[in-house]
Short mmCIF file of C-alpha atoms in Angstrom, two decimals:
data_model
loop_
_atom_site.label_atom_id
_atom_site.label_comp_id
_atom_site.label_asym_id
_atom_site.label_seq_id
_atom_site.Cartn_x
_atom_site.Cartn_y
_atom_site.Cartn_z
CA MET A 245 -146.34 -9.66 13.85
CA LYS A 246 -149.13 -11.90 15.06
CA GLU A 247 -152.53 -12.69 13.62
CA VAL A 248 -155.59 -11.10 15.23
CA LYS A 249 -158.27 -13.29 16.80
CA CYS A 250 -161.77 -11.83 16.89
CA ASP A 251 -164.33 -12.39 19.65
CA CYS A 252 -166.25 -14.58 17.20
CA GLY A 253 -163.28 -16.95 17.12
CA HIS A 254 -162.09 -16.18 13.60
CA VAL A 255 -158.35 -15.62 13.20
CA ASN A 256 -157.61 -12.68 10.89
CA PRO A 257 -154.34 -11.73 9.16
CA ILE A 258 -152.42 -8.86 10.72
CA GLY A 259 -153.65 -5.52 9.40
CA THR A 260 -157.30 -6.56 9.10
CA ILE A 261 -159.63 -3.65 9.89
CA LEU A 262 -162.94 -5.56 9.93
CA CYS A 263 -163.17 -9.20 10.99
CA GLU A 264 -163.48 -11.29 7.84
CA SER A 265 -166.16 -13.42 9.45
CA CYS A 266 -168.43 -11.21 11.59
CA GLY A 267 -167.39 -7.71 10.52
CA LYS A 268 -166.46 -6.41 13.96
CA VAL A 269 -164.11 -3.40 13.91
CA LEU A 270 -160.64 -4.53 15.01
CA GLU A 271 -158.66 -1.28 14.78
CA GLU A 272 -159.25 1.41 17.41
CA LYS A 273 -158.97 4.31 14.96
CA GLU A 274 -161.87 2.92 12.94
CA LYS A 275 -164.24 2.63 15.90
CA ASP A 276 -165.05 6.34 15.98
CA LYS A 277 -166.24 6.44 12.36
CA LYS A 278 -169.99 6.51 11.86
CA LEU A 279 -169.84 4.60 8.55
CA LEU A 280 -167.51 1.76 7.57
CA ASP A 281 -165.10 1.93 4.65
CA MET A 282 -166.27 -1.12 2.71
CA ARG A 283 -164.06 -0.73 -0.37
CA TYR A 284 -162.01 -3.87 0.35
CA GLU A 285 -164.25 -5.23 3.13
CA GLY A 286 -161.69 -3.99 5.65
CA SER A 287 -159.37 -6.84 4.64
CA ALA A 288 -155.62 -6.86 5.28
CA ARG A 289 -153.63 -5.70 2.24
CA ARG A 290 -149.99 -6.68 2.10
CA SER A 291 -148.92 -3.16 1.09
CA GLN A 292 -150.43 -1.71 4.26
CA THR A 293 -149.06 -4.40 6.56
CA TYR A 294 -145.43 -5.10 5.69
CA ASN A 295 -142.70 -2.53 5.06
CA LYS A 296 -139.41 -4.00 6.27
CA THR A 297 -137.59 -5.85 3.50
CA ILE A 298 -136.62 -4.59 0.05
CA ILE A 299 -139.31 -6.87 -1.40
CA ASP A 300 -141.89 -5.17 0.81
CA LYS A 301 -140.78 -1.74 -0.37
CA ILE A 302 -140.89 -2.74 -4.06
CA TRP A 303 -144.32 -4.32 -3.54
CA ASN A 304 -145.63 -1.23 -1.74
CA PHE A 305 -144.28 1.08 -4.46
CA PHE A 306 -145.94 -0.77 -7.34
CA SER A 307 -149.16 -1.42 -5.39
CA SER A 308 -149.87 2.33 -5.31
CA VAL A 309 -152.57 3.42 -7.76
CA LYS A 310 -150.89 6.84 -7.99
CA VAL A 311 -147.65 5.20 -9.14
CA GLY A 312 -149.55 3.22 -11.77
CA VAL A 313 -151.31 6.35 -13.04
CA TRP A 314 -148.03 8.28 -13.25
CA LEU A 315 -146.38 5.44 -15.15
CA ILE A 316 -149.22 5.52 -17.67
CA VAL A 317 -149.03 9.34 -17.95
CA ILE A 318 -145.25 9.25 -18.51
CA THR A 319 -145.64 6.52 -21.15
CA LEU A 320 -148.35 8.50 -22.94
CA ILE A 321 -146.20 11.65 -22.93
CA ALA A 322 -143.21 9.67 -24.28
CA SER A 323 -145.42 8.14 -26.98
CA ALA A 324 -146.66 11.59 -27.97
CA VAL A 325 -143.10 12.98 -28.16
CA GLY A 326 -142.23 10.00 -30.37
CA THR A 327 -144.66 11.30 -33.01
CA ILE A 328 -143.11 14.79 -33.27
CA LEU A 329 -140.39 13.61 -35.66
CA PRO A 330 -140.56 10.50 -37.88
CA GLN A 331 -139.32 7.23 -36.47
CA GLU A 332 -136.11 5.82 -37.92
CA MET A 333 -137.97 3.19 -39.94
CA TYR A 334 -139.73 5.95 -41.89
CA ILE A 335 -136.77 8.18 -42.75
CA PRO A 336 -135.21 7.86 -46.22
CA PRO A 337 -132.10 5.66 -46.34
CA ILE A 338 -129.85 8.48 -47.50
CA MET A 339 -127.53 8.67 -44.51
CA PRO A 340 -127.06 7.22 -41.02
CA ALA A 341 -129.89 8.12 -38.63
CA GLU A 342 -127.50 9.96 -36.30
CA GLU A 343 -126.53 12.33 -39.12
CA TYR A 344 -130.00 12.56 -40.67
CA TYR A 345 -131.80 13.88 -37.61
CA GLU A 346 -129.17 16.54 -36.93
CA ASP A 347 -128.97 17.48 -40.62
CA GLN A 348 -132.74 17.80 -41.05
CA TYR A 349 -133.85 19.15 -37.65
CA GLY A 350 -130.74 20.75 -36.12
CA TRP A 351 -130.01 20.48 -32.41
CA ILE A 352 -133.58 19.35 -31.70
CA GLY A 353 -133.05 16.40 -34.04
CA LYS A 354 -129.73 15.55 -32.38
CA LEU A 355 -131.33 15.65 -28.92
CA TYR A 356 -134.24 13.57 -30.24
CA TYR A 357 -131.77 10.95 -31.47
CA ASP A 358 -129.56 11.00 -28.36
CA LEU A 359 -132.58 10.42 -26.09
CA GLY A 360 -133.66 7.43 -28.17
CA PHE A 361 -136.93 8.90 -29.45
CA HIS A 362 -135.92 8.04 -33.05
CA ASN A 363 -136.54 4.37 -32.30
CA LEU A 364 -138.89 4.88 -29.38
CA TYR A 365 -141.04 1.77 -29.32
CA SER A 366 -138.09 -0.61 -29.18
CA SER A 367 -135.85 1.51 -26.94
CA TRP A 368 -134.80 -0.07 -23.63
CA TRP A 369 -136.26 2.66 -21.46
CA TYR A 370 -139.65 2.58 -23.23
CA LEU A 371 -139.80 -1.19 -22.76
CA ILE A 372 -138.97 -0.68 -19.06
CA LEU A 373 -141.91 1.75 -18.81
CA ILE A 374 -144.27 -0.79 -20.42
CA ALA A 375 -142.94 -3.57 -18.18
CA SER A 376 -143.36 -1.31 -15.11
CA ILE A 377 -147.01 -0.70 -16.00
CA GLY A 378 -147.50 -4.46 -16.28
CA ILE A 379 -145.79 -5.07 -12.92
CA SER A 380 -147.91 -2.33 -11.34
CA LEU A 381 -151.10 -3.92 -12.68
CA VAL A 382 -150.13 -7.37 -11.39
CA ILE A 383 -149.14 -6.17 -7.92
CA CYS A 384 -152.11 -3.77 -7.59
CA SER A 385 -154.46 -6.62 -8.48
CA LEU A 386 -152.90 -9.23 -6.18
CA ASP A 387 -152.66 -6.74 -3.32
CA ARG A 388 -156.41 -6.20 -3.44
CA VAL A 389 -158.16 -9.14 -5.07
CA VAL A 390 -156.74 -11.91 -2.83
CA PRO A 391 -157.80 -10.37 0.53
CA LEU A 392 -161.11 -9.20 -0.98
CA TYR A 393 -161.89 -12.71 -2.21
CA ARG A 394 -160.97 -14.19 1.19
CA ALA A 395 -163.15 -11.69 3.09
CA LEU A 396 -166.20 -12.23 0.86
CA LYS A 397 -165.81 -16.00 0.97
CA LYS A 398 -165.57 -16.15 4.79
CA GLN A 399 -168.33 -13.66 5.66
CA LYS A 400 -170.94 -14.92 8.12
CA VAL A 401 -174.67 -14.41 7.75
CA SER A 402 -175.00 -13.10 11.32
CA ARG A 403 -172.76 -10.06 11.16
CA HIS A 404 -171.68 -8.11 14.23
CA GLU A 405 -174.15 -5.49 15.45
CA SER A 406 -171.67 -2.63 15.02
CA TYR A 407 -171.05 -3.80 11.43
CA LEU A 408 -174.74 -3.52 10.56
CA GLN A 409 -175.22 -0.22 12.42
CA ARG A 410 -172.41 1.40 10.44
CA GLN A 411 -173.68 0.43 7.02
CA ARG A 412 -174.88 3.32 4.90
CA VAL A 413 -178.38 1.82 4.65
CA PHE A 414 -179.58 0.74 8.10
CA GLY A 415 -182.76 0.62 10.11
CA ALA A 416 -184.46 -1.17 13.02
CA SER A 417 -188.18 -1.94 13.50
CA GLN A 418 -190.57 -4.22 15.36
CA PRO A 419 -193.00 -6.02 13.04
CA GLU A 420 -196.00 -7.82 14.56
CA ASP A 421 -194.96 -11.23 13.23
CA THR A 422 -191.22 -11.46 12.76
CA ASP A 423 -191.22 -14.96 11.27
CA LYS A 424 -193.86 -14.05 8.70
CA ALA A 425 -192.05 -10.83 7.87
CA PHE A 426 -188.81 -12.72 7.33
CA ALA A 427 -190.51 -15.31 5.14
CA MET A 428 -192.16 -12.65 2.97
CA ALA A 429 -188.94 -10.63 2.63
CA LYS A 430 -187.01 -13.79 1.79
CA GLU A 431 -189.36 -14.74 -1.07
CA LYS A 432 -189.37 -11.24 -2.49
CA LEU A 433 -185.58 -11.08 -2.41
CA LYS A 434 -185.42 -14.46 -4.15
CA SER A 435 -187.72 -13.13 -6.88
CA LYS A 436 -185.19 -10.37 -7.46
CA LYS A 437 -182.45 -12.97 -8.11
CA TYR A 438 -180.80 -12.67 -4.70
CA SER A 439 -178.96 -15.71 -3.33
CA ILE A 440 -180.23 -16.39 0.18
CA ARG A 441 -178.17 -17.72 3.10
CA GLU A 442 -179.71 -18.32 6.56
CA GLU A 443 -178.08 -18.74 9.95
CA ASN A 444 -179.70 -18.73 13.40
CA GLY A 445 -182.86 -17.23 11.95
CA ASN A 446 -180.96 -14.39 10.23
CA ILE A 447 -180.72 -13.78 6.50
CA LEU A 448 -178.01 -12.62 4.09
CA ALA A 449 -179.30 -11.89 0.59
CA GLU A 450 -176.58 -11.35 -1.99
CA LYS A 451 -176.31 -10.97 -5.76
CA GLY A 452 -173.87 -9.70 -8.37
CA ARG A 453 -170.73 -10.57 -6.43
CA PHE A 454 -168.97 -11.37 -9.73
CA SER A 455 -169.17 -7.65 -10.63
CA ARG A 456 -166.57 -6.96 -7.92
CA TRP A 457 -164.01 -8.79 -10.05
CA GLY A 458 -164.64 -6.55 -13.08
CA PRO A 459 -161.69 -4.18 -12.44
CA TYR A 460 -159.37 -7.14 -11.95
CA VAL A 461 -160.57 -8.76 -15.18
CA ASN A 462 -159.72 -5.38 -16.77
CA HIS A 463 -156.23 -5.67 -15.32
CA VAL A 464 -155.82 -9.20 -16.71
CA GLY A 465 -156.86 -7.95 -20.15
CA LEU A 466 -154.42 -5.04 -19.96
CA ILE A 467 -151.60 -7.32 -18.82
CA ILE A 468 -152.21 -9.68 -21.75
CA PHE A 469 -152.39 -6.64 -24.06
CA LEU A 470 -149.04 -5.36 -22.75
CA ILE A 471 -147.48 -8.81 -23.10
CA GLY A 472 -148.63 -8.86 -26.73
CA GLY A 473 -147.15 -5.41 -27.27
CA MET A 474 -143.81 -6.38 -25.71
CA LEU A 475 -143.65 -9.61 -27.71
CA ARG A 476 -143.43 -7.43 -30.82
CA PHE A 477 -139.83 -6.76 -29.87
CA VAL A 478 -138.98 -10.46 -29.75
CA PRO A 479 -137.19 -11.43 -33.00
CA GLY A 480 -139.51 -13.22 -35.39
CA MET A 481 -142.74 -12.17 -33.66
CA TYR A 482 -143.31 -8.86 -35.46
CA VAL A 483 -141.91 -7.45 -38.69
CA ASP A 484 -142.61 -4.07 -40.30
CA LYS A 485 -139.93 -3.33 -42.89
CA ILE A 486 -139.75 -1.34 -46.12
CA LEU A 487 -138.40 -3.13 -49.19
CA TRP A 488 -137.40 -0.93 -52.14
CA ILE A 489 -137.06 -3.09 -55.24
CA ARG A 490 -136.30 -1.95 -58.80
CA GLU A 491 -137.85 -3.36 -61.95
CA GLY A 492 -136.05 -6.52 -62.97
CA GLU A 493 -134.34 -6.81 -59.58
CA THR A 494 -134.49 -9.88 -57.34
CA LYS A 495 -134.04 -9.33 -53.62
CA VAL A 496 -134.24 -11.43 -50.48
CA ILE A 497 -137.33 -10.56 -48.43
CA PRO A 498 -136.30 -9.11 -45.04
CA GLU A 499 -136.74 -11.24 -41.89
CA THR A 500 -137.32 -14.48 -43.85
CA ASN A 501 -133.84 -15.77 -42.93
CA GLY A 502 -132.85 -15.70 -46.59
CA GLU A 503 -135.52 -18.27 -47.45
CA TYR A 504 -137.80 -16.16 -49.67
CA TYR A 505 -136.89 -13.90 -52.59
CA LEU A 506 -138.94 -11.45 -54.61
CA LYS A 507 -138.47 -10.33 -58.20
CA ASN A 508 -140.01 -7.09 -59.47
CA ASP A 509 -141.24 -8.10 -62.91
CA GLY A 510 -142.65 -4.67 -63.70
CA PHE A 511 -144.30 -1.62 -62.19
CA ILE A 512 -147.60 -0.21 -63.51
CA LEU A 513 -148.92 3.28 -62.81
CA GLU A 514 -152.34 4.41 -64.04
CA MET A 515 -153.60 7.98 -63.74
CA TYR A 516 -157.12 9.36 -63.78
CA ASP A 517 -158.12 10.88 -67.10
CA LYS A 518 -160.29 13.96 -66.74
CA GLU A 519 -161.97 13.26 -70.06
CA LYS A 520 -162.67 9.57 -69.54
CA ASP A 521 -163.13 9.06 -65.81
CA ASN A 522 -165.95 10.13 -63.56
CA GLU A 523 -166.26 13.90 -63.33
CA VAL A 524 -166.03 13.65 -59.56
CA PHE A 525 -162.24 13.48 -60.01
CA GLY A 526 -162.15 16.56 -62.21
CA GLU A 527 -161.65 19.04 -59.39
CA ALA A 528 -158.90 16.92 -57.81
CA ILE A 529 -157.12 16.65 -61.17
CA ASP A 530 -157.33 20.42 -61.66
CA LYS A 531 -155.74 20.98 -58.24
CA ALA A 532 -153.10 18.25 -58.21
CA GLY A 533 -152.44 17.97 -61.91
CA MET A 534 -152.09 14.16 -61.82
CA VAL A 535 -153.99 11.77 -59.58
CA ALA A 536 -152.98 8.11 -59.33
CA LYS A 537 -155.76 5.68 -60.17
CA ASN A 538 -153.77 2.51 -59.58
CA TYR A 539 -150.18 1.54 -58.97
CA GLN A 540 -149.05 -2.02 -58.69
CA SER A 541 -146.00 -4.24 -58.73
CA ASN A 542 -146.08 -7.42 -60.76
CA VAL A 543 -143.84 -9.74 -58.78
CA ILE A 544 -142.61 -13.31 -58.66
CA LEU A 545 -142.15 -15.00 -55.29
CA TYR A 546 -139.31 -17.51 -55.01
CA LYS A 547 -138.26 -19.93 -52.30
CA LYS A 548 -134.66 -20.97 -51.81
CA GLN A 549 -133.87 -24.64 -52.29
CA GLY A 550 -131.21 -26.28 -50.12
CA ASP A 551 -128.26 -24.57 -48.48
CA THR A 552 -125.87 -22.16 -50.18
CA VAL A 553 -122.29 -21.22 -49.48
CA ALA A 554 -121.44 -17.55 -48.97
CA GLY A 555 -121.01 -15.90 -52.37
CA GLU A 556 -122.84 -18.70 -54.18
CA GLU A 557 -126.01 -17.84 -56.09
CA ALA A 558 -129.09 -19.29 -54.42
CA ASP A 559 -131.13 -22.01 -56.12
CA LEU A 560 -134.61 -20.48 -56.33
CA LYS A 561 -137.90 -22.23 -56.97
CA LYS A 562 -140.84 -20.21 -58.22
CA VAL A 563 -143.75 -20.12 -55.77
CA LYS A 564 -146.24 -17.79 -57.47
CA ASP A 565 -146.83 -14.76 -59.68
CA TYR A 566 -148.81 -11.95 -58.10
CA GLU A 567 -149.98 -8.39 -58.70
CA ILE A 568 -149.45 -6.38 -55.52
CA LYS A 569 -151.84 -3.42 -55.40
CA VAL A 570 -152.83 -0.99 -52.67
CA ASN A 571 -154.88 -2.95 -50.10
CA LYS A 572 -154.25 -6.16 -52.06
CA PRO A 573 -151.09 -7.62 -50.48
CA LEU A 574 -149.14 -10.71 -51.39
CA LYS A 575 -149.53 -13.17 -48.50
CA PHE A 576 -147.40 -16.22 -47.78
CA GLU A 577 -146.91 -18.10 -44.53
CA ASN A 578 -147.21 -15.38 -41.85
CA PHE A 579 -145.99 -12.54 -44.09
CA ALA A 580 -147.85 -9.94 -46.13
CA LEU A 581 -146.29 -7.58 -48.68
CA TYR A 582 -148.17 -4.29 -49.23
CA GLN A 583 -147.73 -1.74 -52.01
CA VAL A 584 -147.13 1.57 -50.22
CA ASP A 585 -145.05 3.84 -52.47
CA TYR A 586 -143.09 4.11 -55.69
CA LYS A 587 -140.41 6.12 -57.42
CA LEU A 588 -140.48 6.73 -61.15
CA ASN A 589 -137.48 6.92 -63.44
CA GLU A 590 -134.69 6.39 -60.94
CA LEU A 591 -131.28 6.56 -62.65
CA ASN A 592 -130.07 3.05 -63.31
CA LYS A 593 -127.23 3.08 -65.85
CA MET A 594 -125.08 5.74 -67.51
CA SER A 595 -123.14 5.28 -70.77
CA PHE A 596 -119.93 7.06 -71.68
CA ALA A 597 -117.45 7.04 -74.58
CA LEU A 598 -113.72 7.59 -74.20
CA THR A 599 -113.25 10.45 -76.67
CA ASN A 600 -110.42 12.59 -78.05
CA LYS A 601 -111.39 16.18 -77.22
CA LYS A 602 -109.86 17.71 -80.36
CA THR A 603 -110.84 15.19 -83.02
CA GLY A 604 -114.02 13.81 -81.41
CA GLU A 605 -112.86 10.29 -82.21
CA GLU A 606 -114.27 7.62 -79.88
CA TYR A 607 -112.18 4.70 -78.64
CA GLY A 608 -114.83 2.61 -76.93
CA ASP A 609 -118.07 2.75 -74.97
CA LEU A 610 -118.74 1.74 -71.39
CA THR A 611 -121.93 1.47 -69.36
CA VAL A 612 -121.82 2.00 -65.61
CA ASP A 613 -124.40 0.25 -63.45
CA LEU A 614 -125.09 3.02 -60.93
CA ASN A 615 -126.04 0.53 -58.22
CA HIS A 616 -123.11 -1.85 -58.78
CA PRO A 617 -120.31 -0.04 -60.66
CA GLN A 618 -117.16 -1.91 -61.70
CA ASP A 619 -113.72 -0.75 -60.64
CA GLU A 620 -112.34 -0.90 -64.19
CA TYR A 621 -113.66 -0.99 -67.77
CA ASP A 622 -111.37 -2.40 -70.49
CA LEU A 623 -112.18 -0.84 -73.89
CA GLY A 624 -109.59 -2.85 -75.85
CA ASN A 625 -106.53 -1.84 -77.87
CA GLY A 626 -104.83 -0.35 -74.83
CA TYR A 627 -107.74 1.90 -73.87
CA LYS A 628 -109.40 1.56 -70.48
CA ALA A 629 -111.14 3.61 -67.78
CA GLU A 630 -110.75 3.16 -64.05
CA VAL A 631 -113.37 4.37 -61.53
CA VAL A 632 -111.30 6.06 -58.84
CA SER A 633 -114.28 7.39 -56.85
CA TYR A 634 -118.06 7.16 -57.16
CA PHE A 635 -120.56 9.57 -55.56
CA PRO A 636 -124.17 8.29 -56.07
CA ASP A 637 -125.80 11.47 -54.69
CA PHE A 638 -123.10 14.04 -55.29
CA GLU A 639 -122.66 17.45 -53.69
CA PHE A 640 -119.74 19.60 -52.50
CA ASP A 641 -119.27 19.88 -48.73
CA GLU A 642 -118.38 23.07 -46.85
CA ASN A 643 -114.69 22.54 -47.71
CA GLY A 644 -115.39 22.17 -51.42
CA GLU A 645 -114.76 18.43 -51.38
CA PRO A 646 -117.10 16.07 -53.29
CA VAL A 647 -119.26 13.90 -51.00
CA THR A 648 -122.41 11.81 -51.39
CA LYS A 649 -125.63 12.51 -49.48
CA SER A 650 -126.90 8.94 -49.86
CA ARG A 651 -126.39 5.64 -51.60
CA ILE A 652 -129.29 6.34 -53.98
CA PRO A 653 -128.11 7.43 -57.48
CA ASN A 654 -130.04 10.70 -57.55
CA ASN A 655 -127.11 12.79 -58.82
CA PRO A 656 -124.22 10.47 -59.75
CA ALA A 657 -120.66 11.71 -60.20
CA PHE A 658 -117.41 9.87 -60.98
CA VAL A 659 -113.70 10.38 -60.79
CA PHE A 660 -112.36 8.55 -63.86
CA LYS A 661 -108.74 7.76 -64.66
CA MET A 662 -108.43 7.30 -68.43
CA PHE A 663 -105.58 5.21 -69.88
CA THR A 664 -104.60 5.34 -73.58
CA PRO A 665 -101.53 4.09 -75.52
CA ASP A 666 -100.15 7.61 -75.64
CA LYS A 667 -101.07 8.39 -72.03
CA PRO A 668 -99.96 5.27 -70.12
CA ASP A 669 -99.90 7.17 -66.79
CA GLY A 670 -103.54 8.15 -67.31
CA GLU A 671 -105.53 11.37 -67.06
CA ILE A 672 -107.91 12.27 -64.20
CA SER A 673 -111.38 13.66 -64.92
CA PHE A 674 -114.28 14.43 -62.58
CA VAL A 675 -117.56 13.76 -64.40
CA ALA A 676 -121.03 14.66 -63.14
CA ILE A 677 -124.31 15.43 -64.87
CA ARG A 678 -123.67 18.53 -67.03
CA GLN A 679 -120.33 19.07 -65.34
CA THR A 680 -116.75 17.98 -66.07
CA ILE A 681 -113.73 19.06 -64.03
CA GLU A 682 -110.10 18.35 -64.93
CA PRO A 683 -108.23 18.93 -61.64
CA PHE A 684 -104.70 18.52 -63.08
CA GLY A 685 -105.02 20.79 -66.10
CA ASP A 686 -106.44 20.27 -69.56
CA ASN A 687 -106.77 16.65 -70.65
CA GLU A 688 -106.41 15.31 -74.15
CA TYR A 689 -109.23 12.81 -73.56
CA LYS A 690 -112.62 12.96 -71.90
CA MET A 691 -115.48 10.69 -70.89
CA ALA A 692 -118.28 11.89 -73.18
CA PHE A 693 -121.83 11.29 -71.95
CA LYS A 694 -123.73 8.94 -74.29
CA GLY A 695 -127.01 8.12 -72.62
CA ILE A 696 -128.90 7.14 -69.51
CA ASP A 697 -131.19 4.30 -68.51
CA THR A 698 -133.86 4.60 -65.79
CA LYS A 699 -136.02 2.18 -63.86
CA ASN A 700 -139.12 2.47 -61.72
CA VAL A 701 -138.80 1.45 -58.09
CA SER A 702 -141.52 -0.08 -55.91
CA ALA A 703 -141.74 0.40 -52.15
CA LEU A 704 -143.28 -2.59 -50.40
CA THR A 705 -144.02 -2.98 -46.70
CA VAL A 706 -143.04 -6.40 -45.39
CA ARG A 707 -145.31 -7.16 -42.47
CA LYS A 708 -145.62 -10.07 -40.07
CA ASP A 709 -147.52 -10.03 -36.81
CA LEU A 710 -147.77 -13.10 -34.58
CA THR A 711 -148.85 -10.99 -31.62
CA LEU A 712 -152.15 -9.77 -33.03
CA TRP A 713 -154.23 -12.57 -31.52
CA ILE A 714 -152.67 -11.95 -28.09
CA ILE A 715 -153.44 -8.22 -28.31
CA ALA A 716 -156.99 -9.00 -29.52
CA LEU A 717 -157.48 -11.49 -26.65
CA GLY A 718 -156.34 -8.86 -24.16
CA GLY A 719 -158.77 -6.36 -25.67
CA VAL A 720 -161.69 -8.81 -25.48
CA ILE A 721 -160.94 -9.70 -21.85
CA PHE A 722 -160.63 -6.00 -21.00
CA MET A 723 -164.07 -5.28 -22.51
CA ILE A 724 -165.56 -8.22 -20.60
CA GLY A 725 -164.21 -6.65 -17.40
CA VAL A 726 -165.66 -3.27 -18.37
CA ALA A 727 -169.11 -4.80 -18.94
CA GLN A 728 -168.81 -6.91 -15.78
CA GLY A 729 -168.03 -3.92 -13.60
CA SER A 730 -170.33 -1.43 -15.34
CA TYR A 731 -173.63 -3.23 -15.86
CA TRP A 732 -173.87 -5.26 -12.66
CA ASN A 733 -173.66 -4.30 -8.97
CA HIS A 734 -172.71 -6.28 -5.92
CA ARG A 735 -175.66 -5.91 -3.54
CA ARG A 736 -176.13 -7.34 -0.07
CA VAL A 737 -179.05 -7.13 2.35
CA TRP A 738 -178.81 -8.33 5.95
CA LEU A 739 -181.85 -9.09 8.12
CA ARG A 740 -181.04 -9.86 11.77
CA ARG A 741 -183.11 -10.43 14.88
CA VAL A 742 -181.81 -8.36 17.82
CA ASN A 743 -183.69 -8.24 21.14
CA GLY A 744 -187.15 -8.45 19.56
CA GLU A 745 -186.25 -6.01 16.78
CA VAL A 746 -185.50 -6.65 13.14
CA TRP A 747 -182.36 -4.92 11.92
CA VAL A 748 -182.02 -4.35 8.18
CA ALA A 749 -178.77 -3.21 6.58
CA GLY A 750 -177.74 -2.96 2.96
CA HIS A 751 -174.58 -2.36 0.98
CA THR A 752 -173.68 -2.04 -2.70
CA ASN A 753 -170.50 -1.06 -4.51
CA LYS A 754 -172.52 1.45 -6.60
CA ASN A 755 -176.04 2.54 -7.59
CA TRP A 756 -177.42 3.06 -4.08
CA HIS A 757 -180.73 4.25 -5.45
CA GLY A 758 -181.26 0.87 -7.12
CA LEU A 759 -180.44 -1.00 -3.91
CA LYS A 760 -182.84 1.12 -1.86
CA ARG A 761 -185.65 0.51 -4.36
CA GLU A 762 -185.11 -3.27 -4.15
CA ILE A 763 -185.05 -3.20 -0.32
CA GLU A 764 -188.22 -1.12 -0.29
CA ALA A 765 -189.95 -3.57 -2.64
CA ALA A 766 -188.77 -6.56 -0.57
CA LEU A 767 -190.03 -5.06 2.71
CA ASP A 768 -193.35 -3.82 1.33
CA GLY A 769 -196.21 -5.46 3.25
CA THR A 770 -193.93 -7.22 5.74
CA GLY A 771 -194.31 -4.73 8.55
CA ILE A 772 -190.56 -4.08 8.55
CA THR A 773 -189.73 -0.38 8.28
CA MET A 774 -187.67 0.79 5.33
CA PRO A 775 -184.09 1.49 6.56
CA GLU A 776 -182.60 4.97 6.26
CA ASP A 777 -179.75 6.23 4.11
CA GLN A 778 -177.42 7.42 6.88
CA LEU A 779 -175.07 9.25 4.52
CA GLN A 780 -177.96 11.18 2.99
CA ASN A 781 -179.33 12.04 6.43
CA GLN A 782 -175.91 13.35 7.52
CA SER A 783 -175.74 15.57 4.44
CA GLU A 784 -179.23 16.95 5.07
CA LYS A 785 -178.37 17.74 8.71
CA LYS A 786 -175.20 19.56 7.68
CA GLY A 787 -177.18 21.49 5.06
#
């Protein structure tokens, strides 16, 4: 494929419709049109020129505006579907996600999980959609902005006669004094902030060219925005985790590489009092019964000192005490810990006594930590209890077998094996709240319930976002492009001497009424006739 040389001597890339320099029509099929298509100045776009190699086909596919729009539509639909059921990060940690969705939502939940909607925004296919939109934006922009820039940069002042005649605004007249008319029009156009170029006695007045780049500035902003969004899936760039921490418990803070620890030193819950607080809360209290006024976690932040071996307790140095309240997070380095939820009176410990069923005599007490139960409890004098099985959230399955719904001790149950001097082989007993089952017949001994200990639990969101400034930058650049393309217009006015006549042509990318008013004002008193709007005249003739 060879380049195309125009009669004016300018060599144009293959596929050029209008000569970049003089504007002469180069393609035969365009010569019969009464008005020129000026959207890209008739420049050669790669997508409309090459279609041989696989690279050409990929480029042409992504350069299509329709493809870009469909990619956005598909992504929006996928995002909407992702809000129908809660994302995995927001479901309670009671069972694996695969089981939870099917258990809670049936076959719809299973399909939702199998298609990856449970973890939509980090799924591989969603990331491919986002990346495809970014690729489409880049290729669409390069396919258009490069040839457009080249055509505008190389345009001559003295454009080809057919180019001027086929502009939407065009007219020819014979003023008495052409030089004076040109001088007057030139000064008036200058007063309206037009940049003036002259060549062979002809004039090109131009202003607002930078507005043509507005859509491409939009694309740059969107690309940066998408990059910021995709960086959220890079480890260490974005964290949004839930940390459940009980009173008195010390836990490592997620995504800090084991460097920071948090201790819950106490949870405080305050309720509105209808008698004492503002009466505006009275109606809400009557409806809800109890309305939280404040809930906070008093915490201690620690930082690990030195390295630790697996299984060794970390050496922690206190960093600060803090009261985490709603909208008052604990901040350190790039992290912020927000108070988002709580759970009151979660079961923490249960106490039992090994007891003779007939006499009621007790042979020792034991206390089971429901979050970290021991395998065996030695009560002394030959008495001991072994934990054969532990079900933190007990229920019977469809076969009548005991199972646990979650790891949270909401309804704890135990299978104890009790050893005594007179029962060295032990007795088996299934013990749950208000329920005792002896599967191998009546036992002589039992585990008698003695008491229970509860703790409040705080739910904290651990958040870190190193992408926010990138997303904000993309948003700012996008808005600059919107303003650039919306509030300014690219306007051009050509004045050319042709065989004793003065030809006037004008073009703008939008707001034709504004352009025509400026041309009329510039030509007022010069003797040059106001050019006609050829598109408007065609419409009137058809009407």
